[in-house]
Amino acid sequence: MALRQFVRTTAPKMGLHGSIPALSTSIARHYSTGEQVFRFPPDPSPPIFACFLSLPWRSCEDPRAPLRYPRPLATDISTPNHSSLRAVIQGLKYMQSHEWAKVEGDIVTVGITDHAQAELGDVVYVELPEVGATVTHKSTFGVVESVKAASDVYSPISGEVVAINEDLADSPGKVNEGSYTDGWMMKVKMSSPAELDSLMDAAQYEAACDQ
């Protein structure tokens, strides 16, 4: 109610008489009343809607609360656009396609990076190879499906699969919760250690994500 009164009072001063009902409804639907950022409506009228973006506001739950100003716009509040907000672990090897490899002797643990899980969103299914299967350097070994998309995952190394993360069958969300820890996918006994030389270190991978 307070929002609609504000629009009815302010809009006429800006020559927007005919747009008052639609404008107040659009702002009420798309403007945040908490700490999260807000998004433009699917088909906004920028000259009308944008004029309100920098105006102070109060939470509808407490009209006596101090005035707040909207935080910067983001295209998707679940996946920040800045790769610097996502973890890159020192000591691991990385692929351009966002897989990581942890080398321990001749065994390599493989998973997808924090950057990859953030881009995918909530993971709902993970397909992995069977133990004993052979994987090939830079070839597909599985699939990760999320609420947004399905994506192939690629092996950073050639060799025999000696273990898979069976927990992901029932709890695929572990990929989101800990992509470098509980969200690991498979362990490979590598057959060609020289292939590691083609992978990126942490600094190189972080630079690639920033491009």
Coordinates of C-alpha atoms in Angstrom, one line a residue:
M1 CA 0.0 0.0 0.0
A2 CA 2.7 2.5 0.9
L3 CA 4.6 1.7 -2.3
R4 CA 1.5 2.3 -4.4
Q5 CA 0.9 5.6 -2.6
F6 CA 4.5 6.6 -3.3
V7 CA 4.1 5.8 -7.0
R8 CA 0.9 7.7 -7.3
T9 CA 2.5 10.7 -5.6
T10 CA 5.8 10.7 -7.6
A11 CA 4.8 9.5 -11.0
P12 CA 2.5 12.5 -11.9
K13 CA 5.5 14.8 -11.3
M14 CA 7.4 12.9 -13.9
G15 CA 4.6 12.9 -16.5
L16 CA 3.8 9.2 -16.0
H17 CA 0.0 9.4 -15.2
G18 CA -1.1 6.6 -17.5
S19 CA 1.6 4.2 -16.2
I20 CA 0.9 4.3 -12.5
P21 CA -1.0 1.0 -12.1
A22 CA 1.5 -1.0 -14.2
L23 CA 4.5 0.7 -12.7
S24 CA 3.5 0.2 -9.1
T25 CA 2.7 -3.5 -9.8
S26 CA 6.0 -4.0 -11.6
I27 CA 8.1 -2.4 -8.9
A28 CA 6.2 -4.4 -6.1
R29 CA 6.8 -7.6 -7.9
H30 CA 10.5 -7.1 -8.8
Y31 CA 11.8 -4.9 -6.1
S32 CA 13.5 -6.7 -3.1
T33 CA 12.3 -6.2 0.5
G34 CA 15.3 -7.9 2.0
E35 CA 19.0 -8.1 1.5
Q36 CA 19.1 -9.8 -1.9
V37 CA 19.6 -7.8 -5.1
F38 CA 16.7 -7.4 -7.5
R39 CA 16.3 -8.0 -11.2
F40 CA 14.7 -6.1 -14.1
P41 CA 11.3 -7.5 -15.2
P42 CA 11.4 -9.6 -18.4
D43 CA 10.0 -6.8 -20.6
P44 CA 10.7 -3.5 -18.7
S45 CA 10.3 0.0 -19.9
P46 CA 13.7 1.3 -19.0
P47 CA 13.0 5.1 -18.9
I48 CA 10.1 4.5 -16.5
F49 CA 11.4 1.7 -14.4
A50 CA 15.1 2.9 -14.2
C51 CA 14.2 6.2 -12.7
F52 CA 13.2 4.5 -9.4
L53 CA 16.4 2.3 -9.1
S54 CA 18.4 4.8 -7.0
L55 CA 15.6 5.9 -4.7
P56 CA 15.8 5.0 -1.0
W57 CA 13.2 2.5 0.3
R58 CA 12.0 0.9 3.5
S59 CA 11.2 -2.7 4.2
C60 CA 7.4 -3.3 3.8
E61 CA 7.6 -5.4 7.0
D62 CA 8.8 -2.4 9.1
P63 CA 7.9 1.1 7.7
R64 CA 9.9 2.7 10.5
A65 CA 13.1 1.0 9.5
P66 CA 16.0 3.2 8.3
L67 CA 16.1 4.1 4.6
R68 CA 18.1 1.7 2.4
Y69 CA 19.5 2.1 -1.0
P70 CA 19.4 -0.8 -3.5
R71 CA 22.6 -2.8 -4.0
P72 CA 24.2 -3.2 -7.5
L73 CA 22.2 -5.1 -10.1
A74 CA 23.1 -8.7 -10.9
T75 CA 21.9 -10.8 -13.8
D76 CA 21.5 -13.8 -11.5
I77 CA 21.8 -13.7 -7.7
S78 CA 22.6 -17.4 -7.5
T79 CA 25.7 -17.2 -9.8
P80 CA 27.9 -14.1 -9.2
N81 CA 29.6 -12.8 -12.4
H82 CA 33.0 -12.3 -10.7
S83 CA 35.2 -15.3 -10.9
S84 CA 37.2 -13.9 -8.0
L85 CA 34.4 -14.9 -5.7
R86 CA 34.9 -18.5 -6.5
A87 CA 37.6 -20.8 -5.0
V88 CA 40.7 -21.9 -6.9
I89 CA 42.8 -24.3 -4.9
Q90 CA 46.6 -24.1 -5.0
G91 CA 48.4 -27.3 -5.8
L92 CA 45.8 -28.7 -8.1
K93 CA 45.9 -29.0 -11.9
Y94 CA 43.1 -27.6 -14.0
M95 CA 41.5 -28.0 -17.5
Q96 CA 40.1 -25.2 -19.6
S97 CA 36.7 -27.1 -19.4
H98 CA 36.7 -26.6 -15.6
E99 CA 37.8 -29.9 -14.2
W100 CA 40.5 -30.2 -11.5
A101 CA 43.0 -33.0 -10.8
K102 CA 44.7 -33.8 -7.6
V103 CA 47.9 -35.9 -8.1
E104 CA 48.9 -38.3 -5.3
G105 CA 51.6 -40.6 -6.7
D106 CA 50.1 -42.4 -9.7
I107 CA 46.5 -41.8 -8.5
V108 CA 44.7 -38.7 -9.7
T109 CA 41.4 -37.5 -8.1
V110 CA 39.1 -35.7 -10.5
G111 CA 36.2 -33.3 -10.1
I112 CA 34.7 -30.1 -11.4
T113 CA 35.8 -26.7 -10.1
D114 CA 33.9 -24.3 -8.0
H115 CA 33.6 -22.0 -11.0
A116 CA 31.8 -24.9 -12.9
Q117 CA 29.4 -25.8 -10.1
A118 CA 28.5 -22.1 -9.7
E119 CA 27.7 -21.7 -13.4
L120 CA 25.7 -24.9 -13.4
G121 CA 23.6 -24.1 -10.4
D122 CA 22.0 -26.8 -8.2
V123 CA 23.3 -30.2 -9.4
V124 CA 20.5 -32.9 -9.5
Y125 CA 22.3 -35.8 -11.2
V126 CA 25.8 -37.0 -11.8
E127 CA 26.7 -39.8 -14.2
L128 CA 30.1 -41.5 -13.6
P129 CA 32.1 -44.3 -15.3
E130 CA 32.3 -47.8 -13.7
V131 CA 35.3 -48.8 -11.6
G132 CA 37.7 -50.6 -14.0
A133 CA 36.7 -48.5 -17.0
T134 CA 39.4 -46.7 -19.0
V135 CA 39.3 -42.9 -19.4
T136 CA 41.2 -40.9 -22.0
H137 CA 42.9 -37.5 -21.6
K138 CA 40.5 -34.7 -22.6
S139 CA 37.7 -37.1 -23.4
T140 CA 34.3 -37.3 -21.8
F141 CA 33.9 -39.5 -18.7
G142 CA 30.6 -38.5 -17.4
V143 CA 27.7 -36.0 -17.2
V144 CA 26.6 -33.5 -14.7
E145 CA 22.9 -32.3 -14.8
S146 CA 21.6 -29.3 -13.0
V147 CA 18.4 -27.3 -12.8
K148 CA 19.9 -25.2 -15.6
A149 CA 21.6 -27.6 -18.0
A150 CA 23.4 -30.8 -18.6
S151 CA 27.1 -30.7 -19.2
D152 CA 29.7 -33.3 -20.2
V153 CA 32.8 -33.6 -17.9
Y154 CA 36.2 -34.4 -19.3
S155 CA 39.1 -36.4 -17.9
P156 CA 42.3 -34.5 -17.4
I157 CA 44.3 -37.8 -17.6
S158 CA 44.3 -41.2 -19.2
G159 CA 44.2 -44.3 -17.2
E160 CA 42.0 -46.8 -15.3
V161 CA 39.2 -45.7 -13.0
V162 CA 40.0 -47.2 -9.5
A163 CA 37.2 -45.5 -7.5
I164 CA 34.2 -43.3 -8.0
N165 CA 32.3 -41.2 -5.5
E166 CA 29.2 -43.4 -5.0
D167 CA 27.7 -40.8 -2.6
L168 CA 26.9 -38.6 -5.6
A169 CA 24.2 -41.0 -6.8
D170 CA 22.0 -40.2 -3.8
S171 CA 23.5 -36.8 -3.0
P172 CA 24.5 -35.0 -6.2
G173 CA 24.3 -31.6 -4.3
K174 CA 27.6 -32.5 -2.7
V175 CA 29.2 -31.1 -5.9
N176 CA 27.8 -27.7 -5.0
E177 CA 28.6 -28.0 -1.3
G178 CA 32.2 -29.0 -1.8
S179 CA 33.4 -29.3 -5.3
Y180 CA 37.0 -29.9 -4.2
T181 CA 36.2 -32.1 -1.2
D182 CA 33.0 -34.3 -0.8
G183 CA 32.0 -33.5 -4.4
W184 CA 35.0 -35.3 -6.0
M185 CA 34.0 -37.7 -8.9
M186 CA 36.6 -40.3 -9.7
K187 CA 40.1 -41.6 -9.0
V188 CA 42.2 -42.6 -11.9
K189 CA 45.4 -44.6 -12.0
M190 CA 47.2 -42.7 -14.7
S191 CA 48.9 -44.4 -17.5
S192 CA 50.6 -41.3 -19.1
P193 CA 52.0 -38.9 -16.4
A194 CA 53.3 -36.6 -19.1
E195 CA 49.7 -35.5 -19.9
L196 CA 49.8 -33.5 -16.6
D197 CA 52.1 -31.0 -18.4
S198 CA 49.3 -29.9 -20.6
L199 CA 47.1 -28.9 -17.6
M200 CA 47.0 -25.4 -16.0
D201 CA 48.1 -24.5 -12.5
A202 CA 45.9 -22.4 -10.2
A203 CA 47.2 -19.1 -11.4
Q204 CA 46.8 -20.0 -15.0
Y205 CA 43.3 -21.3 -14.5
E206 CA 42.2 -18.2 -12.5
A207 CA 43.5 -16.0 -15.3
A208 CA 41.6 -18.1 -17.8
C209 CA 38.4 -17.6 -15.8
D210 CA 38.9 -13.9 -15.7
Q211 CA 39.0 -13.6 -19.5

